[in-house]
């Protein structure tokens, strides 16, 4: 237990790992609210997303990052750069490894980069998705990983089921540097509302659309109006790269976009605790993946994508 009367502590904790490792699920579990979108597909998170949790006298600022993988396109390169940037700026790093996948080539590449990095913050290992494997597998994996890297601590968790999450949180709280809190006590995220709203719509699109399409679209909140009746009117644009994609996003008789809009609106009203009127428009923009403005809207640095 953290001593309630001790000095205050605060700092940044970067959650890193391969795409789909469960970083965003863990961030949401730690914060106790959904601030980062989650899907079963890889490369869901595109930028650094901060979620804030309190534990005893510590304020923990979790930094969710895009998955680390071998980037090919400009967007991929900007995402991977954002992830490593998040790690470099953090006081602590938590590396998530999927229990059932073990030490993949991707995990080995991440360990190599961690060994080579300039800043030497402690790195904790969180073996995630332990609900998917038997105990002996876990022990072997933990041993193998600890032989390859000098982790400050190892945790076995299930971000989804909540197993081990409290222990990890307690350890982090005690390992952060002493200092004043960085955010007001009741703040749970550091992301503009318009961006959270766009992310929610992108999550619903990613869940409904297949194959490459989710990677070739982006969502931006264009207008946000607080109405006198207490509701919010939100206008968003879905940018797609090709003409043919527009039809797919709309669906037969517009049924796909309608379902997406309903799901996003329901979640947004829950999140904002007021009625929401959501208007979605699909725009074809062949070059959006090469437009710097799209990157700044996503919270990414366009130049990081330079080959
Ligand atoms: N069985 C199981 N599934 C999990 C667990 N944690 C996360 N998942 C699932 O794993 C998938 C990926 O989770 P995310 O949190 O989006 O993963 P991520 O690391 O943020 O992925 P990217 O943003 O794409 O890098 C989702 O379908 C989650 O529901 C877990 O502890 N157990
Ligand atoms: Mg994520």
CSV table of C-alpha atoms and ligand atoms in Angstrom, one decimal:
chain,number,residue,atom,x,y,z
A,1,UNK,CA,0.0,0.0,0.0
A,2,UNK,CA,1.1,3.5,-0.7
A,3,UNK,CA,1.4,5.7,2.4
A,4,UNK,CA,-1.4,8.3,2.1
A,5,UNK,CA,0.6,10.8,4.2
A,6,UNK,CA,3.9,10.5,2.3
A,7,UNK,CA,5.3,13.0,-0.1
A,8,UNK,CA,3.4,13.5,-3.4
A,9,UNK,CA,4.8,11.8,-6.5
A,10,UNK,CA,4.0,12.4,-10.1
A,11,UNK,CA,5.3,11.4,-13.5
A,12,UNK,CA,4.8,9.9,-16.9
A,13,UNK,CA,4.6,6.2,-17.6
A,14,UNK,CA,4.8,5.1,-21.3
A,15,UNK,CA,3.0,2.0,-22.3
A,16,UNK,CA,4.8,0.4,-25.2
A,17,UNK,CA,4.6,-2.8,-27.1
A,18,UNK,CA,3.7,-4.4,-30.4
A,19,UNK,CA,0.4,-3.4,-32.1
A,20,UNK,CA,-2.6,-5.1,-30.4
A,21,UNK,CA,-0.6,-5.9,-27.2
A,22,UNK,CA,-3.4,-4.3,-25.1
A,23,UNK,CA,-1.8,-0.9,-24.3
A,24,UNK,CA,-5.0,1.1,-24.7
A,25,UNK,CA,-7.0,-1.5,-22.8
A,26,UNK,CA,-4.5,-1.2,-19.9
A,27,UNK,CA,-4.6,2.6,-20.0
A,28,UNK,CA,-8.4,2.6,-19.7
A,29,UNK,CA,-8.3,0.1,-16.9
A,30,UNK,CA,-5.8,2.2,-15.0
A,31,UNK,CA,-7.7,5.4,-15.5
A,32,UNK,CA,-11.1,3.8,-14.8
A,33,UNK,CA,-12.7,5.3,-18.0
A,34,UNK,CA,-12.4,4.8,-21.7
A,35,UNK,CA,-10.0,7.5,-22.9
A,36,UNK,CA,-8.3,5.6,-25.6
A,37,UNK,CA,-10.0,3.5,-28.3
A,38,UNK,CA,-9.6,-0.2,-28.4
A,39,UNK,CA,-10.2,-2.7,-31.3
A,40,UNK,CA,-9.2,-6.2,-32.2
A,41,UNK,CA,-7.2,-4.8,-35.1
A,42,UNK,CA,-3.6,-3.8,-35.1
A,43,UNK,CA,-2.5,-0.1,-35.3
A,44,UNK,CA,-5.6,1.3,-33.6
A,45,UNK,CA,-3.9,4.0,-31.6
A,46,UNK,CA,-2.2,6.6,-33.8
A,47,UNK,CA,-0.9,9.2,-31.4
A,48,UNK,CA,0.3,9.6,-27.8
A,49,UNK,CA,-2.8,9.7,-25.6
A,50,UNK,CA,-2.4,10.6,-22.0
A,51,UNK,CA,-4.7,9.2,-19.3
A,52,UNK,CA,-4.4,10.2,-15.7
A,53,UNK,CA,-4.8,8.0,-12.6
A,54,UNK,CA,-4.4,8.6,-8.9
A,55,UNK,CA,-3.0,6.1,-6.4
A,56,UNK,CA,-2.4,7.1,-2.8
A,57,UNK,CA,-0.3,10.3,-3.0
A,58,UNK,CA,0.8,9.6,-6.5
A,59,UNK,CA,-0.5,11.0,-9.8
A,60,UNK,CA,0.3,8.7,-12.6
A,61,UNK,CA,0.2,10.1,-16.2
A,62,UNK,CA,-0.1,7.1,-18.5
A,63,UNK,CA,1.0,7.7,-22.0
A,64,UNK,CA,-0.6,5.3,-24.5
A,65,UNK,CA,1.4,5.0,-27.6
A,66,UNK,CA,1.0,3.5,-31.1
A,67,UNK,CA,2.2,0.0,-31.5
A,68,UNK,CA,5.9,-0.5,-32.4
A,69,UNK,CA,6.4,-2.3,-35.7
A,70,UNK,CA,8.5,-2.0,-38.8
A,71,UNK,CA,7.0,1.1,-40.5
A,72,UNK,CA,6.5,1.2,-44.3
A,73,UNK,CA,4.3,4.3,-45.0
A,74,UNK,CA,4.6,7.9,-43.9
A,75,UNK,CA,1.7,7.4,-41.4
A,76,UNK,CA,3.4,4.3,-40.0
A,77,UNK,CA,6.7,6.1,-39.5
A,78,UNK,CA,5.1,9.0,-37.8
A,79,UNK,CA,3.2,6.6,-35.5
A,80,UNK,CA,6.3,4.7,-34.5
A,81,UNK,CA,8.3,7.9,-34.0
A,82,UNK,CA,5.5,9.1,-31.6
A,83,UNK,CA,5.7,5.9,-29.7
A,84,UNK,CA,9.4,6.1,-29.2
A,85,UNK,CA,9.1,9.8,-28.4
A,86,UNK,CA,6.6,8.9,-25.7
A,87,UNK,CA,9.1,6.4,-24.2
A,88,UNK,CA,12.0,8.8,-24.3
A,89,UNK,CA,10.0,11.5,-22.4
A,90,UNK,CA,8.7,9.1,-19.7
A,91,UNK,CA,9.9,8.5,-16.1
A,92,UNK,CA,9.0,4.9,-16.4
A,93,UNK,CA,8.3,2.5,-19.2
A,94,UNK,CA,6.0,-0.5,-19.2
A,95,UNK,CA,6.6,-3.0,-22.0
A,96,UNK,CA,3.5,-5.1,-22.8
A,97,UNK,CA,4.1,-8.6,-24.2
A,98,UNK,CA,1.3,-10.9,-25.2
A,99,UNK,CA,1.4,-14.1,-23.2
A,100,UNK,CA,0.0,-16.3,-25.9
A,101,UNK,CA,2.3,-14.9,-28.7
A,102,UNK,CA,5.5,-14.9,-26.6
A,103,UNK,CA,8.8,-13.6,-27.9
A,104,UNK,CA,8.0,-12.7,-31.5
A,105,UNK,CA,10.5,-11.0,-33.9
A,106,UNK,CA,8.7,-7.8,-33.1
A,107,UNK,CA,9.3,-8.2,-29.4
A,108,UNK,CA,13.0,-8.9,-30.1
A,109,UNK,CA,13.3,-5.7,-32.2
A,110,UNK,CA,11.7,-3.7,-29.3
A,111,UNK,CA,14.1,-5.2,-26.8
A,112,UNK,CA,17.1,-4.3,-29.1
A,113,UNK,CA,15.9,-0.7,-29.4
A,114,UNK,CA,15.3,-0.5,-25.6
A,115,UNK,CA,18.9,-1.6,-25.0
A,116,UNK,CA,20.2,1.0,-27.4
A,117,UNK,CA,18.2,4.0,-26.2
A,118,UNK,CA,20.0,7.0,-24.7
A,119,UNK,CA,17.8,7.6,-21.6
A,120,UNK,CA,17.9,4.8,-19.0
A,121,UNK,CA,14.6,4.9,-17.2
A,122,UNK,CA,13.5,1.7,-15.5
A,123,UNK,CA,11.4,-0.6,-17.7
A,124,UNK,CA,8.8,-2.9,-16.2
A,125,UNK,CA,7.6,-6.0,-18.0
A,126,UNK,CA,3.8,-6.6,-18.2
A,127,UNK,CA,3.0,-10.0,-19.7
A,128,UNK,CA,-0.6,-9.3,-20.8
A,129,UNK,CA,-3.6,-11.5,-21.7
A,130,UNK,CA,-2.7,-14.1,-19.1
A,131,UNK,CA,-6.3,-15.3,-19.4
A,132,UNK,CA,-5.3,-16.9,-22.6
A,133,UNK,CA,-2.5,-19.2,-21.4
A,134,UNK,CA,-1.7,-21.8,-18.7
A,135,UNK,CA,0.6,-20.9,-15.8
A,136,UNK,CA,3.6,-23.0,-16.8
A,137,UNK,CA,3.8,-21.1,-20.2
A,138,UNK,CA,3.8,-17.8,-18.3
A,139,UNK,CA,6.7,-18.8,-16.0
A,140,UNK,CA,8.8,-19.9,-19.0
A,141,UNK,CA,8.1,-16.7,-20.9
A,142,UNK,CA,8.9,-14.5,-17.9
A,143,UNK,CA,12.2,-16.3,-17.5
A,144,UNK,CA,13.1,-16.0,-21.1
A,145,UNK,CA,12.3,-12.3,-21.3
A,146,UNK,CA,14.2,-11.6,-18.1
A,147,UNK,CA,17.2,-13.3,-19.5
A,148,UNK,CA,17.1,-11.0,-22.5
A,149,UNK,CA,16.6,-7.7,-20.7
A,150,UNK,CA,17.1,-6.2,-17.3
A,151,UNK,CA,13.5,-5.4,-16.3
A,152,UNK,CA,13.0,-3.5,-13.0
A,153,UNK,CA,10.0,-5.7,-12.3
A,154,UNK,CA,7.8,-8.3,-13.9
A,155,UNK,CA,4.0,-8.4,-13.7
A,156,UNK,CA,1.5,-10.9,-15.1
A,157,UNK,CA,-1.7,-9.2,-16.0
A,158,UNK,CA,-4.9,-9.3,-17.9
A,159,UNK,CA,-5.7,-5.7,-18.8
A,160,UNK,CA,-9.2,-6.8,-20.0
A,161,UNK,CA,-10.2,-8.9,-17.0
A,162,UNK,CA,-8.3,-6.6,-14.6
A,163,UNK,CA,-6.0,-9.3,-13.1
A,164,UNK,CA,-2.8,-7.9,-11.7
A,165,UNK,CA,-3.6,-4.4,-12.7
A,166,UNK,CA,-3.9,-3.1,-9.1
A,167,UNK,CA,-0.4,-4.6,-8.3
A,168,UNK,CA,1.1,-2.9,-11.3
A,169,UNK,CA,-0.5,0.4,-10.4
A,170,UNK,CA,0.8,0.2,-6.8
A,171,UNK,CA,4.3,-0.5,-7.9
A,172,UNK,CA,4.3,2.4,-10.5
A,173,UNK,CA,2.9,4.8,-7.8
A,174,UNK,CA,5.8,4.0,-5.6
A,175,UNK,CA,8.4,4.1,-8.3
A,176,UNK,CA,7.6,7.7,-9.6
A,177,UNK,CA,9.8,10.6,-8.6
A,178,UNK,CA,8.7,12.8,-5.7
A,179,UNK,CA,7.1,16.1,-6.8
A,180,UNK,CA,3.9,18.0,-7.2
A,181,UNK,CA,1.0,16.7,-9.2
A,182,UNK,CA,1.0,17.7,-12.9
A,183,UNK,CA,-2.7,18.0,-13.5
A,184,UNK,CA,-5.8,19.0,-11.5
A,185,UNK,CA,-7.0,16.2,-9.2
A,186,UNK,CA,-10.2,15.5,-11.3
A,187,UNK,CA,-8.6,15.4,-14.7
A,188,UNK,CA,-8.5,12.0,-16.4
A,189,UNK,CA,-7.2,12.8,-19.9
A,190,UNK,CA,-5.1,15.3,-21.6
A,191,UNK,CA,-6.6,15.2,-25.1
A,192,UNK,CA,-8.9,17.8,-26.6
A,193,UNK,CA,-12.5,16.8,-26.5
A,194,UNK,CA,-12.8,17.2,-30.3
A,195,UNK,CA,-10.1,14.6,-30.7
A,196,UNK,CA,-11.7,12.1,-28.3
A,197,UNK,CA,-14.9,12.5,-30.2
A,198,UNK,CA,-13.1,11.9,-33.5
A,199,UNK,CA,-11.4,8.8,-32.0
A,200,UNK,CA,-14.7,7.3,-30.9
A,201,UNK,CA,-16.1,7.5,-34.4
A,202,UNK,CA,-12.8,6.1,-35.8
A,203,UNK,CA,-13.2,3.2,-33.4
A,204,UNK,CA,-16.7,2.4,-34.6
A,205,UNK,CA,-15.5,2.6,-38.2
A,206,UNK,CA,-12.6,0.3,-37.5
A,207,UNK,CA,-14.8,-2.2,-35.9
A,208,UNK,CA,-17.2,-2.3,-38.9
A,209,UNK,CA,-14.8,-2.0,-41.9
A,210,UNK,CA,-12.6,-4.7,-43.2
A,211,UNK,CA,-9.0,-5.2,-44.2
A,212,UNK,CA,-7.0,-2.1,-45.2
A,213,UNK,CA,-9.8,0.4,-45.1
A,214,UNK,CA,-9.5,1.5,-41.5
A,215,UNK,CA,-5.8,2.4,-42.1
A,216,UNK,CA,-6.7,4.6,-45.0
A,217,UNK,CA,-9.2,6.8,-43.3
A,218,UNK,CA,-9.1,9.5,-40.7
A,219,UNK,CA,-11.8,11.3,-38.7
A,220,UNK,CA,-11.8,15.0,-37.8
A,221,UNK,CA,-14.2,17.0,-35.7
A,222,UNK,CA,-15.0,20.1,-37.7
A,223,UNK,CA,-17.5,21.9,-35.6
A,224,UNK,CA,-18.8,21.6,-32.0
A,225,UNK,CA,-21.8,23.5,-30.8
A,226,UNK,CA,-23.1,23.5,-27.3
A,227,UNK,CA,-26.9,24.1,-27.6
A,228,UNK,CA,-29.1,26.0,-25.2
A,229,UNK,CA,-31.1,22.8,-24.5
A,230,UNK,CA,-28.0,21.2,-23.0
A,231,UNK,CA,-27.2,19.0,-26.0
A,232,UNK,CA,-24.1,19.1,-28.2
A,233,UNK,CA,-24.1,19.2,-32.0
A,234,UNK,CA,-20.9,17.7,-33.4
A,235,UNK,CA,-19.9,17.7,-37.1
A,236,UNK,CA,-17.3,15.3,-38.2
A,237,UNK,CA,-15.6,14.5,-41.5
A,238,UNK,CA,-14.3,11.1,-42.5
A,239,UNK,CA,-11.5,11.5,-45.0
A,240,UNK,CA,-11.0,8.5,-47.3
A,241,UNK,CA,-8.2,8.1,-49.8
A,242,UNK,CA,-10.2,6.7,-52.8
A,243,UNK,CA,-13.5,7.1,-54.5
A,244,UNK,CA,-14.4,3.5,-54.0
A,245,UNK,CA,-13.8,3.8,-50.3
A,246,UNK,CA,-16.6,6.3,-49.9
A,247,UNK,CA,-19.2,3.8,-51.1
A,248,UNK,CA,-17.9,1.2,-48.7
A,249,UNK,CA,-18.0,3.6,-45.7
A,250,UNK,CA,-21.5,4.6,-46.6
A,251,UNK,CA,-22.6,1.0,-47.2
A,252,UNK,CA,-25.7,-0.2,-49.0
A,253,UNK,CA,-28.4,2.4,-48.7
A,254,UNK,CA,-26.1,4.2,-46.2
A,255,UNK,CA,-26.6,1.5,-43.6
A,256,UNK,CA,-22.9,1.3,-42.6
A,257,UNK,CA,-22.5,5.0,-41.9
A,258,UNK,CA,-25.8,4.9,-40.1
A,259,UNK,CA,-24.8,2.1,-37.8
A,260,UNK,CA,-21.4,3.8,-37.1
A,261,UNK,CA,-23.1,7.1,-36.4
A,262,UNK,CA,-25.6,5.5,-34.0
A,263,UNK,CA,-22.9,3.6,-32.1
A,264,UNK,CA,-20.6,6.7,-31.9
A,265,UNK,CA,-23.4,9.0,-30.8
A,266,UNK,CA,-24.4,6.6,-28.0
A,267,UNK,CA,-20.9,6.4,-26.7
A,268,UNK,CA,-20.3,10.1,-27.0
A,269,UNK,CA,-23.5,10.9,-25.1
A,270,UNK,CA,-22.4,8.5,-22.4
A,271,UNK,CA,-19.0,10.1,-22.2
A,272,UNK,CA,-20.2,13.7,-22.2
A,273,UNK,CA,-23.3,13.0,-20.1
A,274,UNK,CA,-25.6,14.9,-22.4
A,275,UNK,CA,-27.5,14.3,-25.6
A,276,UNK,CA,-25.4,14.5,-28.7
A,277,UNK,CA,-26.4,15.2,-32.3
A,278,UNK,CA,-23.7,13.7,-34.5
A,279,UNK,CA,-23.4,14.6,-38.2
A,280,UNK,CA,-20.9,12.5,-40.3
A,281,UNK,CA,-19.8,13.5,-43.8
A,282,UNK,CA,-17.5,11.4,-46.0
A,283,UNK,CA,-15.0,13.2,-48.1
A,284,UNK,CA,-12.7,11.7,-50.7
A,285,UNK,CA,-9.2,13.2,-50.4
A,286,UNK,CA,-6.7,11.1,-52.4
A,287,UNK,CA,-3.7,12.8,-50.9
A,288,UNK,CA,-4.7,12.9,-47.2
A,289,UNK,CA,-1.9,10.5,-46.1
A,290,UNK,CA,0.6,13.1,-47.4
A,291,UNK,CA,-1.0,16.2,-45.9
A,292,UNK,CA,0.7,17.7,-42.9
A,293,UNK,CA,-2.5,19.2,-41.6
A,294,UNK,CA,-4.1,15.8,-41.2
A,295,UNK,CA,-1.1,14.7,-39.1
A,296,UNK,CA,-1.4,17.7,-36.7
A,297,UNK,CA,-5.1,16.9,-36.3
A,298,UNK,CA,-4.1,13.4,-35.3
A,299,UNK,CA,-1.5,14.7,-32.9
A,300,UNK,CA,1.4,13.4,-35.0
A,301,UNK,CA,4.4,15.2,-36.4
A,302,UNK,CA,4.3,15.1,-40.2
A,303,UNK,CA,8.1,15.4,-40.5
A,304,UNK,CA,8.6,12.2,-38.4
A,305,UNK,CA,7.1,10.4,-41.4
A,306,UNK,CA,9.9,11.5,-43.8
A,307,UNK,CA,11.6,8.5,-45.2
B,1,LIG,N1,-8.0,-12.0,-23.9
B,1,LIG,C1,-7.5,-10.8,-23.7
B,1,LIG,N2,-7.7,-9.8,-24.6
B,1,LIG,C2,-7.2,-8.6,-24.4
B,1,LIG,C3,-6.5,-8.2,-23.1
B,1,LIG,N3,-6.1,-7.0,-23.2
B,1,LIG,C4,-6.5,-6.5,-24.4
B,1,LIG,N4,-7.1,-7.5,-25.1
B,1,LIG,C5,-7.7,-7.4,-26.5
B,1,LIG,O1,-6.7,-7.1,-27.4
B,1,LIG,C6,-7.1,-6.3,-28.5
B,1,LIG,C7,-6.2,-5.1,-28.7
B,1,LIG,O2,-6.3,-4.3,-27.5
B,1,LIG,P1,-5.8,-2.8,-27.6
B,1,LIG,O3,-5.9,-2.2,-26.2
B,1,LIG,O4,-6.5,-2.0,-28.7
B,1,LIG,O5,-4.3,-3.0,-28.0
B,1,LIG,P2,-3.2,-1.9,-28.3
B,1,LIG,O6,-1.9,-2.4,-27.8
B,1,LIG,O7,-3.6,-0.5,-27.8
B,1,LIG,O8,-3.2,-1.9,-29.9
B,1,LIG,P3,-2.7,-0.7,-31.0
B,1,LIG,O9,-3.3,0.6,-30.5
B,1,LIG,O10,-3.2,-1.2,-32.3
B,1,LIG,O11,-1.2,-0.7,-30.9
B,1,LIG,C8,-8.5,-5.9,-28.2
B,1,LIG,O12,-9.4,-6.8,-28.9
B,1,LIG,C9,-8.6,-6.1,-26.7
B,1,LIG,O13,-9.9,-6.4,-26.2
B,1,LIG,C10,-6.4,-9.3,-22.1
B,1,LIG,O14,-5.9,-9.1,-21.0
B,1,LIG,N5,-6.9,-10.5,-22.5
B,2,LIG,MG1,-3.9,1.2,-28.8
